[in-house]
CSV table of C-alpha atoms in Angstrom, one decimal:
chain,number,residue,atom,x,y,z
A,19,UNK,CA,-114.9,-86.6,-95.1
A,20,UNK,CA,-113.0,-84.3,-92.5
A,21,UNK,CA,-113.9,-84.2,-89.1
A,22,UNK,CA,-116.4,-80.9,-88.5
A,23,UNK,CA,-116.6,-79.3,-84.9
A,24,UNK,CA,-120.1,-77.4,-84.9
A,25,UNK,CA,-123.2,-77.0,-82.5
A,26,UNK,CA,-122.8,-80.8,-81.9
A,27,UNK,CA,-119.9,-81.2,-80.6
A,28,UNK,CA,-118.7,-83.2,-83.9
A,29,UNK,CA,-115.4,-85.4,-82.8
A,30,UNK,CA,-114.1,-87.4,-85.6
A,31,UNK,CA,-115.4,-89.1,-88.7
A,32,UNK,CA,-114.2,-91.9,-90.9
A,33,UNK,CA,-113.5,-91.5,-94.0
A,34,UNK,CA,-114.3,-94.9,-95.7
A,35,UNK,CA,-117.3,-95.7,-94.0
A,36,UNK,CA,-118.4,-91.9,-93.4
A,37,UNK,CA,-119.2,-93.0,-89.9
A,38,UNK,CA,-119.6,-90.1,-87.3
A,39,UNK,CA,-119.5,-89.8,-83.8
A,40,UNK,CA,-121.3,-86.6,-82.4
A,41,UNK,CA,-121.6,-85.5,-79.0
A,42,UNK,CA,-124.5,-82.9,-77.8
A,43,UNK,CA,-122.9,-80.5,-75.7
A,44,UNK,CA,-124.6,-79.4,-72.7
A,45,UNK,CA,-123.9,-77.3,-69.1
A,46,UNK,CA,-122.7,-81.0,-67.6
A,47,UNK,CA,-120.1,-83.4,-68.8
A,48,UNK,CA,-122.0,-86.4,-69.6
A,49,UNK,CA,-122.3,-86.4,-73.5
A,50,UNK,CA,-124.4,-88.6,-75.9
A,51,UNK,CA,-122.1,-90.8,-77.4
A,52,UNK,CA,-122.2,-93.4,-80.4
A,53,UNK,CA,-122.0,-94.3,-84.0
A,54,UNK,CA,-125.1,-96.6,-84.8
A,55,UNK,CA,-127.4,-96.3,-87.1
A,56,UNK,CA,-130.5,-96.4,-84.6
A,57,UNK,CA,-128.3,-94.3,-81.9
A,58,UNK,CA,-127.1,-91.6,-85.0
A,59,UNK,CA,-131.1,-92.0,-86.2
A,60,UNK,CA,-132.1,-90.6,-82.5
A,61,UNK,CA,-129.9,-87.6,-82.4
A,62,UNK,CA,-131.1,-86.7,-85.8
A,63,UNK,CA,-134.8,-86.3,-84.5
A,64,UNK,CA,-132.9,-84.8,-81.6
A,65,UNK,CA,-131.7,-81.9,-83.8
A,66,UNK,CA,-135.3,-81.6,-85.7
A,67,UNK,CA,-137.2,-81.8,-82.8
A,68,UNK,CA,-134.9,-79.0,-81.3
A,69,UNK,CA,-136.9,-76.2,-83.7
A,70,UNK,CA,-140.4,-76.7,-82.5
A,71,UNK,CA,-142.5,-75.9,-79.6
A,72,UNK,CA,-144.2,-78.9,-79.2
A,73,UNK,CA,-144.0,-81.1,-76.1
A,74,UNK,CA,-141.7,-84.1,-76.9
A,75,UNK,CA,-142.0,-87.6,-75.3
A,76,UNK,CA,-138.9,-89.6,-74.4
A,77,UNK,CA,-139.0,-93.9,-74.0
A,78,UNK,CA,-136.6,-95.9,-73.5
A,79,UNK,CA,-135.5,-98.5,-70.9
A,80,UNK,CA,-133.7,-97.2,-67.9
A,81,UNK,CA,-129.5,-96.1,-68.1
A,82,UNK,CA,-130.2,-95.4,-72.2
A,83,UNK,CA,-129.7,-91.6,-71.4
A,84,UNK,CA,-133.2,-90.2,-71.7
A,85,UNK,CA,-132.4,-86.7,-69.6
A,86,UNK,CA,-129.3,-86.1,-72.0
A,87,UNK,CA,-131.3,-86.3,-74.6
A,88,UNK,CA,-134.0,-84.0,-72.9
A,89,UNK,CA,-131.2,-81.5,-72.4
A,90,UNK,CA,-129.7,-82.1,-75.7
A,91,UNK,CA,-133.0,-81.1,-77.3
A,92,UNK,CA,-133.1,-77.8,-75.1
A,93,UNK,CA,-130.2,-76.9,-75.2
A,94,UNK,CA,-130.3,-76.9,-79.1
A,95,UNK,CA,-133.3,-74.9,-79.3
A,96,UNK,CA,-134.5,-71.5,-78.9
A,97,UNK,CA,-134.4,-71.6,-75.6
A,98,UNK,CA,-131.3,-72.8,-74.7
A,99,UNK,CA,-130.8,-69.4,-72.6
A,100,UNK,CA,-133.8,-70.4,-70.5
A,101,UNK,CA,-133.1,-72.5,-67.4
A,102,UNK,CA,-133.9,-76.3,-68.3
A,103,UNK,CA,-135.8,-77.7,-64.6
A,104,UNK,CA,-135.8,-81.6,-64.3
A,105,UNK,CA,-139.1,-83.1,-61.8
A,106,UNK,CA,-138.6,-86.6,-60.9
A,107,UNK,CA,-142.4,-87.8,-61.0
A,108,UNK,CA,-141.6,-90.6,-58.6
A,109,UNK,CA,-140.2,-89.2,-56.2
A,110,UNK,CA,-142.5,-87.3,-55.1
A,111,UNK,CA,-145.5,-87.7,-52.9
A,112,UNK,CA,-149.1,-87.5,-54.5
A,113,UNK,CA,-150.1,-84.9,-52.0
A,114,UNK,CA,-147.1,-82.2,-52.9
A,115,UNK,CA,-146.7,-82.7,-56.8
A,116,UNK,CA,-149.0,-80.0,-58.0
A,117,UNK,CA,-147.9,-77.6,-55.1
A,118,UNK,CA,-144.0,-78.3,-56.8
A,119,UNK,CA,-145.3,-78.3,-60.5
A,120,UNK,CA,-147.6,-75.2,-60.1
A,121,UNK,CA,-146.3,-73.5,-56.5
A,122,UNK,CA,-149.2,-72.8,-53.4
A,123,UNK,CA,-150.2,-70.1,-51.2
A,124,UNK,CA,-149.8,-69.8,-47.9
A,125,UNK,CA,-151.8,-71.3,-45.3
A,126,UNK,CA,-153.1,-73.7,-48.6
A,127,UNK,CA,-152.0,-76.9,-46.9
A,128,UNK,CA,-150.3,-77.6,-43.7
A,129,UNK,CA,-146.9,-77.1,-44.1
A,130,UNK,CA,-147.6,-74.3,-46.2
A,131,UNK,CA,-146.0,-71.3,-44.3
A,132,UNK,CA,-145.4,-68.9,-46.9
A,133,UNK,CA,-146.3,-68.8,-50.7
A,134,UNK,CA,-144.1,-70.1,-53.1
A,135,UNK,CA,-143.7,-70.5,-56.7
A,136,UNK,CA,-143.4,-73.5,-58.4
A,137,UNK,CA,-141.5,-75.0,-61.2
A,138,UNK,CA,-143.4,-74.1,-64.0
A,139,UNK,CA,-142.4,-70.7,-63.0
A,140,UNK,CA,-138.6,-71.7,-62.1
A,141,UNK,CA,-139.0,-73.3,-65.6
A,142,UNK,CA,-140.2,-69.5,-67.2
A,143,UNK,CA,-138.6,-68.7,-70.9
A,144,UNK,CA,-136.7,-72.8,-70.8
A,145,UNK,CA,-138.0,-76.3,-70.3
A,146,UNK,CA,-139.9,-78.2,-67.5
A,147,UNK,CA,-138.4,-81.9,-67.7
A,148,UNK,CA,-140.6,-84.3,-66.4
A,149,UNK,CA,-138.7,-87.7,-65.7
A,150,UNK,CA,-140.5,-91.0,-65.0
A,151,UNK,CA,-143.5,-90.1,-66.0
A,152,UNK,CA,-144.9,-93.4,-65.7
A,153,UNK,CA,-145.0,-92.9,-62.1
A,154,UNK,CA,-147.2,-89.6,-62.1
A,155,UNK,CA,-150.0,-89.7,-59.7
A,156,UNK,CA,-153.3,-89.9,-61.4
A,157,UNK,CA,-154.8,-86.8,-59.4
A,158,UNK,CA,-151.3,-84.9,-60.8
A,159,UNK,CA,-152.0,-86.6,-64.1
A,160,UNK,CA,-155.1,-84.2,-64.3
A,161,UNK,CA,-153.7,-81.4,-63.4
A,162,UNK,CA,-150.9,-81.6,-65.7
A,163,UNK,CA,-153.1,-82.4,-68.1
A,164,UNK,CA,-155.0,-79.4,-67.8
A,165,UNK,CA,-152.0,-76.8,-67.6
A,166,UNK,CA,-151.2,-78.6,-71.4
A,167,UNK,CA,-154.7,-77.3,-72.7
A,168,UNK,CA,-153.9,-73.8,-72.6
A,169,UNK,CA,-150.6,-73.6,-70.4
A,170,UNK,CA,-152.6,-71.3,-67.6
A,171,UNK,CA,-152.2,-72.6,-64.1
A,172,UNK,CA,-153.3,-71.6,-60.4
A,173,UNK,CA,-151.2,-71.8,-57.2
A,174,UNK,CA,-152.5,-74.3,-54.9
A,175,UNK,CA,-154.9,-72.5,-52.8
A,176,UNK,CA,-154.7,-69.6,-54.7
A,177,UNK,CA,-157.3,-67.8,-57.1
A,178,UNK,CA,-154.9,-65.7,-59.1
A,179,UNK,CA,-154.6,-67.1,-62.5
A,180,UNK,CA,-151.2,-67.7,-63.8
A,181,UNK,CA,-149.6,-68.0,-67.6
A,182,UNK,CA,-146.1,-70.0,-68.4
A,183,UNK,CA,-144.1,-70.0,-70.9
A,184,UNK,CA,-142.5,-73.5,-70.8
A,185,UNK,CA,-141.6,-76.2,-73.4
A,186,UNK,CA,-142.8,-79.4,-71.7
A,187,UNK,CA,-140.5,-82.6,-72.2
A,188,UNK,CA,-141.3,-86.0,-70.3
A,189,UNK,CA,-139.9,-89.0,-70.0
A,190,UNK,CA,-141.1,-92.4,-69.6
A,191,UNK,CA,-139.8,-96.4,-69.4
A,192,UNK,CA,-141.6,-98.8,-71.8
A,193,UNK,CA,-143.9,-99.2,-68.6
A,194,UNK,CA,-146.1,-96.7,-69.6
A,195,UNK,CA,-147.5,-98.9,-72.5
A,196,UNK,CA,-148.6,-101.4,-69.7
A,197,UNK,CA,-150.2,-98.6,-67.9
A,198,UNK,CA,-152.4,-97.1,-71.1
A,199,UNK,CA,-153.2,-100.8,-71.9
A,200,UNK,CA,-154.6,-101.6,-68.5
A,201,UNK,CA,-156.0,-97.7,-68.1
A,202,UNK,CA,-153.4,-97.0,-65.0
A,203,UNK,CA,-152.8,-93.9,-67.2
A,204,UNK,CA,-154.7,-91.0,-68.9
A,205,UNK,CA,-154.6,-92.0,-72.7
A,206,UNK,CA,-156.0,-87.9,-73.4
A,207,UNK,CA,-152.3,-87.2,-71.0
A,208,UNK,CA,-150.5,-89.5,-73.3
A,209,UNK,CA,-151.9,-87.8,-76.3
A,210,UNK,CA,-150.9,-84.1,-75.2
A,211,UNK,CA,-147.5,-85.4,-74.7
A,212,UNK,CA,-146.7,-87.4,-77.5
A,213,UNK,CA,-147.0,-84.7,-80.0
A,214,UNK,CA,-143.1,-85.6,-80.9
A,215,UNK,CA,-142.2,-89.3,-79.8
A,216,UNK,CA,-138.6,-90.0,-79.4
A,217,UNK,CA,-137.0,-93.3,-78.5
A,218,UNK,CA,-133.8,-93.7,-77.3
A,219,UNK,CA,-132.6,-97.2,-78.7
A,220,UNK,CA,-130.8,-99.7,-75.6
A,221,UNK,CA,-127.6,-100.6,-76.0
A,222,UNK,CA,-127.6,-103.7,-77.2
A,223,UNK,CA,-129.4,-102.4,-80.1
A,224,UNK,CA,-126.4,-100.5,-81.1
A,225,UNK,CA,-123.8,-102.2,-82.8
A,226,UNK,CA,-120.6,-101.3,-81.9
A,227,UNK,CA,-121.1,-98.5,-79.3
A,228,UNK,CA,-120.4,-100.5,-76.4
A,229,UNK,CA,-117.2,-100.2,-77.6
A,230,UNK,CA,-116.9,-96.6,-78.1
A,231,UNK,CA,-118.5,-96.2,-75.2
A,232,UNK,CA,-116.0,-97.9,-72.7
A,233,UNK,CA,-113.1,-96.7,-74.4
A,234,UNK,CA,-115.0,-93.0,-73.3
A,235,UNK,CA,-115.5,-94.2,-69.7
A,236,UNK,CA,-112.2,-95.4,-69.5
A,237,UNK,CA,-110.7,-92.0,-70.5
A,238,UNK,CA,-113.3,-90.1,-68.5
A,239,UNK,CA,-112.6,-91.7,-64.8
A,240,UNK,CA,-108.5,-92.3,-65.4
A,241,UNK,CA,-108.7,-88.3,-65.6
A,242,UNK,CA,-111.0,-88.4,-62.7
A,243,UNK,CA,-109.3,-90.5,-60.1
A,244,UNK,CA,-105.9,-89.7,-61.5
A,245,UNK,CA,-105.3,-93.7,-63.3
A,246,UNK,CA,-103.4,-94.4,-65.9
A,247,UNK,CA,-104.8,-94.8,-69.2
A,248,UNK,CA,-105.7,-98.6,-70.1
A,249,UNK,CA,-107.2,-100.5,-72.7
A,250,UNK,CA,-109.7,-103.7,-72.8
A,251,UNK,CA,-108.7,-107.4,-72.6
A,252,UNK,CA,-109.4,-109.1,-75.7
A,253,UNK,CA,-112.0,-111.6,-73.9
A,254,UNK,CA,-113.8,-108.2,-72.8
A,255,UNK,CA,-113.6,-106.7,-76.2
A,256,UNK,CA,-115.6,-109.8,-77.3
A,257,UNK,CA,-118.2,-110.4,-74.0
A,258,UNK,CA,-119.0,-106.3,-74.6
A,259,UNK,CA,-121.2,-106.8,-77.4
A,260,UNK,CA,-122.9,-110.3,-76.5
A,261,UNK,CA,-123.5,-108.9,-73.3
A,262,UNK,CA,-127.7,-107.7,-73.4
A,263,UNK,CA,-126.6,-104.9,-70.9
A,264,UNK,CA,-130.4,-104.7,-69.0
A,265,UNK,CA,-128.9,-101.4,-67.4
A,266,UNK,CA,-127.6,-100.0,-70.6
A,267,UNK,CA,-124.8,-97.1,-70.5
A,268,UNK,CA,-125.5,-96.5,-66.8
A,269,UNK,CA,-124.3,-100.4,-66.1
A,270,UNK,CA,-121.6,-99.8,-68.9
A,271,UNK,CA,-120.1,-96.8,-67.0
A,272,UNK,CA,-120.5,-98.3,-63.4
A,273,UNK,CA,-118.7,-101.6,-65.2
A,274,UNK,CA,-115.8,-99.5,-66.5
A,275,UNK,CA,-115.5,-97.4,-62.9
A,276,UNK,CA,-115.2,-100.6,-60.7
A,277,UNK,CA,-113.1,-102.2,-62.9
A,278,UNK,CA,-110.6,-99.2,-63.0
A,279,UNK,CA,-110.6,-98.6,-59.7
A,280,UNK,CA,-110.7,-102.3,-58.3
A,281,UNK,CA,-108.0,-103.4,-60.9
A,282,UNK,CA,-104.0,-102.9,-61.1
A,283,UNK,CA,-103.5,-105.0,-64.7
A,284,UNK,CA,-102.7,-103.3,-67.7
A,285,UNK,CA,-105.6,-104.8,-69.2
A,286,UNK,CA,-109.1,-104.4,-68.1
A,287,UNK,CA,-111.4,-107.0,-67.4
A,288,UNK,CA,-115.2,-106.3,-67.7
A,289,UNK,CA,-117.4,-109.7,-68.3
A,290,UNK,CA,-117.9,-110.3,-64.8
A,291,UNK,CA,-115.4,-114.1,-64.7
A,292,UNK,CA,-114.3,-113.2,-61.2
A,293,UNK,CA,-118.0,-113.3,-60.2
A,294,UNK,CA,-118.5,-117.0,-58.1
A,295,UNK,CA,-121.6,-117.1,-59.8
A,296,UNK,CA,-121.1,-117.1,-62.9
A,297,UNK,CA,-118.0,-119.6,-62.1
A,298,UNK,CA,-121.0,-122.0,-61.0
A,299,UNK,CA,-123.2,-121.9,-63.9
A,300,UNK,CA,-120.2,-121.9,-66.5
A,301,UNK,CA,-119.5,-125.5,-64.3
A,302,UNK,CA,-122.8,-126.2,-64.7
A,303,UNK,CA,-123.5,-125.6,-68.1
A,304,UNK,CA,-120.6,-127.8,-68.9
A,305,UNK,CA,-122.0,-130.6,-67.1
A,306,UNK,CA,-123.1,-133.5,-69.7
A,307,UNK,CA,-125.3,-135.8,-67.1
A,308,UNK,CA,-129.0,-136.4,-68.2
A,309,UNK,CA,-131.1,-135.6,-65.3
A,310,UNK,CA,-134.9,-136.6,-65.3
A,311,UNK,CA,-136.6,-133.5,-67.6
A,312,UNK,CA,-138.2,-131.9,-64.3
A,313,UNK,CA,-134.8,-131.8,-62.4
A,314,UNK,CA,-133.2,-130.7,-65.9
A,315,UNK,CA,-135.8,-128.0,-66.1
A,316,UNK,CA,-135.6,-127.0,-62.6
A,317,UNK,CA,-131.6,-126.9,-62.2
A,318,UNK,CA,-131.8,-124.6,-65.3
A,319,UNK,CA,-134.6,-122.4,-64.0
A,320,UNK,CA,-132.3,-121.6,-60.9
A,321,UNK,CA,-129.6,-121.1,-63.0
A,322,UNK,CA,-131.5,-118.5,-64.9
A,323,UNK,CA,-132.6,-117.0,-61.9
A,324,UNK,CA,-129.7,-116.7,-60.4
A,325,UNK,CA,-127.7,-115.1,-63.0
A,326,UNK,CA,-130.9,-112.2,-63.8
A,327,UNK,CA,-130.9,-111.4,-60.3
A,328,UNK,CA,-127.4,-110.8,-60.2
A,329,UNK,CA,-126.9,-108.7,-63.3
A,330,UNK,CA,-130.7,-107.1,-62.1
A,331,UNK,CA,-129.5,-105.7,-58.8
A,332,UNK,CA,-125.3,-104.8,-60.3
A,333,UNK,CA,-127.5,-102.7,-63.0
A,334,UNK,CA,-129.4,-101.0,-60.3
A,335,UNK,CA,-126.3,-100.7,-57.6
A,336,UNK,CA,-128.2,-102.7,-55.2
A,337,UNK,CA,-131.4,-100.6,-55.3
A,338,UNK,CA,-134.3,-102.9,-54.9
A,339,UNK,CA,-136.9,-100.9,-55.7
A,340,UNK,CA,-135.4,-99.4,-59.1
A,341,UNK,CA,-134.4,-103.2,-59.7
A,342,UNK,CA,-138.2,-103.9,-59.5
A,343,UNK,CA,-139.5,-101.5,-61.4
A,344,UNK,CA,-136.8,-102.4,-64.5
A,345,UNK,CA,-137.9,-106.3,-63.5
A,346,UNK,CA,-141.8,-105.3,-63.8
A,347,UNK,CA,-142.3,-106.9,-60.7
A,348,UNK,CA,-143.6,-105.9,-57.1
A,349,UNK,CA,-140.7,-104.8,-55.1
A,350,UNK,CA,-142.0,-107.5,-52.1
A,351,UNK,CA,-141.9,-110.5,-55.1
A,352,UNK,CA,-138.1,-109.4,-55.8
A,353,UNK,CA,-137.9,-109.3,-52.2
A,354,UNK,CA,-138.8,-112.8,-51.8
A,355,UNK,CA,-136.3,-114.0,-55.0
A,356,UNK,CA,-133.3,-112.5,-53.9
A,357,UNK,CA,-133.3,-114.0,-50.6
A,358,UNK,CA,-134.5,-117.4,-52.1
A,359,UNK,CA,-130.9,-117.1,-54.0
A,360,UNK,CA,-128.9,-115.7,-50.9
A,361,UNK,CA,-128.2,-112.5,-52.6
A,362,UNK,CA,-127.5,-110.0,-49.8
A,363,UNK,CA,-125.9,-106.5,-49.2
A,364,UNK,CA,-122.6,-107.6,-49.0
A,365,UNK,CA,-122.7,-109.8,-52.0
A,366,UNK,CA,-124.2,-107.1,-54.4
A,367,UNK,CA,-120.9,-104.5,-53.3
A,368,UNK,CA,-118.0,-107.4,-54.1
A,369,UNK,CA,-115.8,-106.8,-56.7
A,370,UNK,CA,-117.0,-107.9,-59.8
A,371,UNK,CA,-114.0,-108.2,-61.9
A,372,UNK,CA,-110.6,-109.8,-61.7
A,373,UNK,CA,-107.5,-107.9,-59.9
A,374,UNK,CA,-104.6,-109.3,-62.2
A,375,UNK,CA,-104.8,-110.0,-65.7
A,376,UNK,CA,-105.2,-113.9,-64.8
């Protein structure tokens, strides 16, 4: 079967397996990339979900590229001419998120010195993209939920009723499940977004796109910072796909960047061996003494903890608070973990990989 170029961005294909990789074009570089069946499954719904109106709901875990997907479904739809305006829910206080979604008046709050639109109205004829919606406010979570009802809206402080013309999109982490389980969330929300549910499959999950997926990184930052071209060490080709990649593409990109940058070999190394770490457990794990069962049970508790934390906070570049939320723990328990572990600042920036092909 011939490789096809069309609204995809169709690269190659393989003839005896009739494999193909397809990339959804959009305004910005980044591209969806991948051949497995659950990644090529997603962009399929991607494409159908593209011809309807409907609001769509995006889960996955985080790095598994839910705002590419969100543009990939606009920009494959009617209204790919229309502007495509992404809200982060959580980072936004409670008190300003329906003066941002909906605009205000002036004089409708302090800070209010002149009125404003909002982006449901910067969003007119495209898409409002509402990322992490798991972290909505429940007082925005209302309001939201009754701009869905009939998509009429007022300004904060204002009596004018307003109409817009917006495809709604929203993304969420698996957290939200938790949330509609213990009622943190409105279930009648939930319901007037998933009209069309897509999930975006994690990495590990997909079979072989690792792979492709370096080998795209590679090419992608050699043209950036002006590197040669290199290809993966054997032992990386293998650790790439036993590796459960909590941080998904997002850690697979950052992987491939410090590795290129930090490295001079022909070869790259990914599987983090340089790591001292990892050196210590791979000692330890080796070690055949019989301990009493409590000590064996503790020494391999610490190792475990030890090593999750690590990969935790390299997946998150340090940030404690997104390495929480991906944990499902309070920011203050993680808090108390990584400095049980002595895992500081400095610790979480060393180079992860080796410098020589050693």
């Amino acid at each position: 079967m011939p490789a096809v170029a069309n609204h995809w961005g169709l690269q190659s294909a393989d003839d005896n397996e009739r494999i193909r990789i397809r990339a959804v074009l959009s305004p910005t570089p980044s591209k969806l990339i991948g051949r497995s069946p659950s990644f090529l499954h997603a962009l399929g719904l991607m494409e159908r979900m593209a011809h309807y109106e409907t609001p769509v709901l995006i889960q996955g875990e985080t790095g598994t590229g839910k705002e590419l997907a969100a543009r990939a479904i606009h920009y494959l739809s009617a209204r790919r001419e229309g502007p495509f305006v992404p809200l982060n829910c959580g980072a936004l206080p409670e008190s300003l998120i329906e003066s941002e979604l909906f605009g205000c008046e002036r004089g409708a709050f302090t800070d209010a010195k002149q009125a404003r639109s909002g982006l449901v109205a910067a969003a007119e004829g495209g898409t409002l993209f509402l990322d992490e919606l798991d972290s909505l406010p429940p007082r925005a979570q209302v309001s939201l939920l009754r701009f869905l009802q009939d998509y009429r809206y007022r300004p904060v402080g204002g009596a004018r009723e307003c109409t817009g013309d917006v495809r709604i999109i929203a993304a969420a982490s698996p957290r939200l499940n938790d949330l509609l389980s213990i009622g943190a969330f409105r279930d009648d929300l939930a319901f007037r977004l998933n009209v069309l549910l897509l999930e975006m499959p994690p990495l590990r999950e997909r079979a072989g796109d690792a792979r492709i997926l370096a080998d795209h990184f590679i090419a992608r930052h050699a043209r950036q910072y002006g590197q040669p071209l290199r290809r993966l060490h054997a032992q990386s080709l293998k650790w790439l796909e036993a590796y459960p990649w909590p941080g998904n593409v997002r850690e697979l990109d950052n992987r491939v960047q410090r590795a290129l940058l930090l490295s001079d070999a022909e070869e790259l190394h990914l599987e983090p061996s340089a790591d001292p770490a990892a050196r210590i457990e791979v000692a330890d794990s080796h070690d055949d003494s019989i301990h009493a069962f409590n000590e064996a049970r503790e020494r391999a508790m610490q190792r475990f903890e030890r090593d999750y934390l690590r990969r935790l906070m390299h997946a998150t570049d340090g940030n404690v608070t997104h390495a929480a939320r991906l944990a499902g723990k309070e920011r203050r328990s993680l808090g108390k973990l990584l400095k049980k572990h002595g895992i500081k600042d400095d610790l979480l920036v060393a180079p992860l990989f080796p410098t020589s092909d050693a």
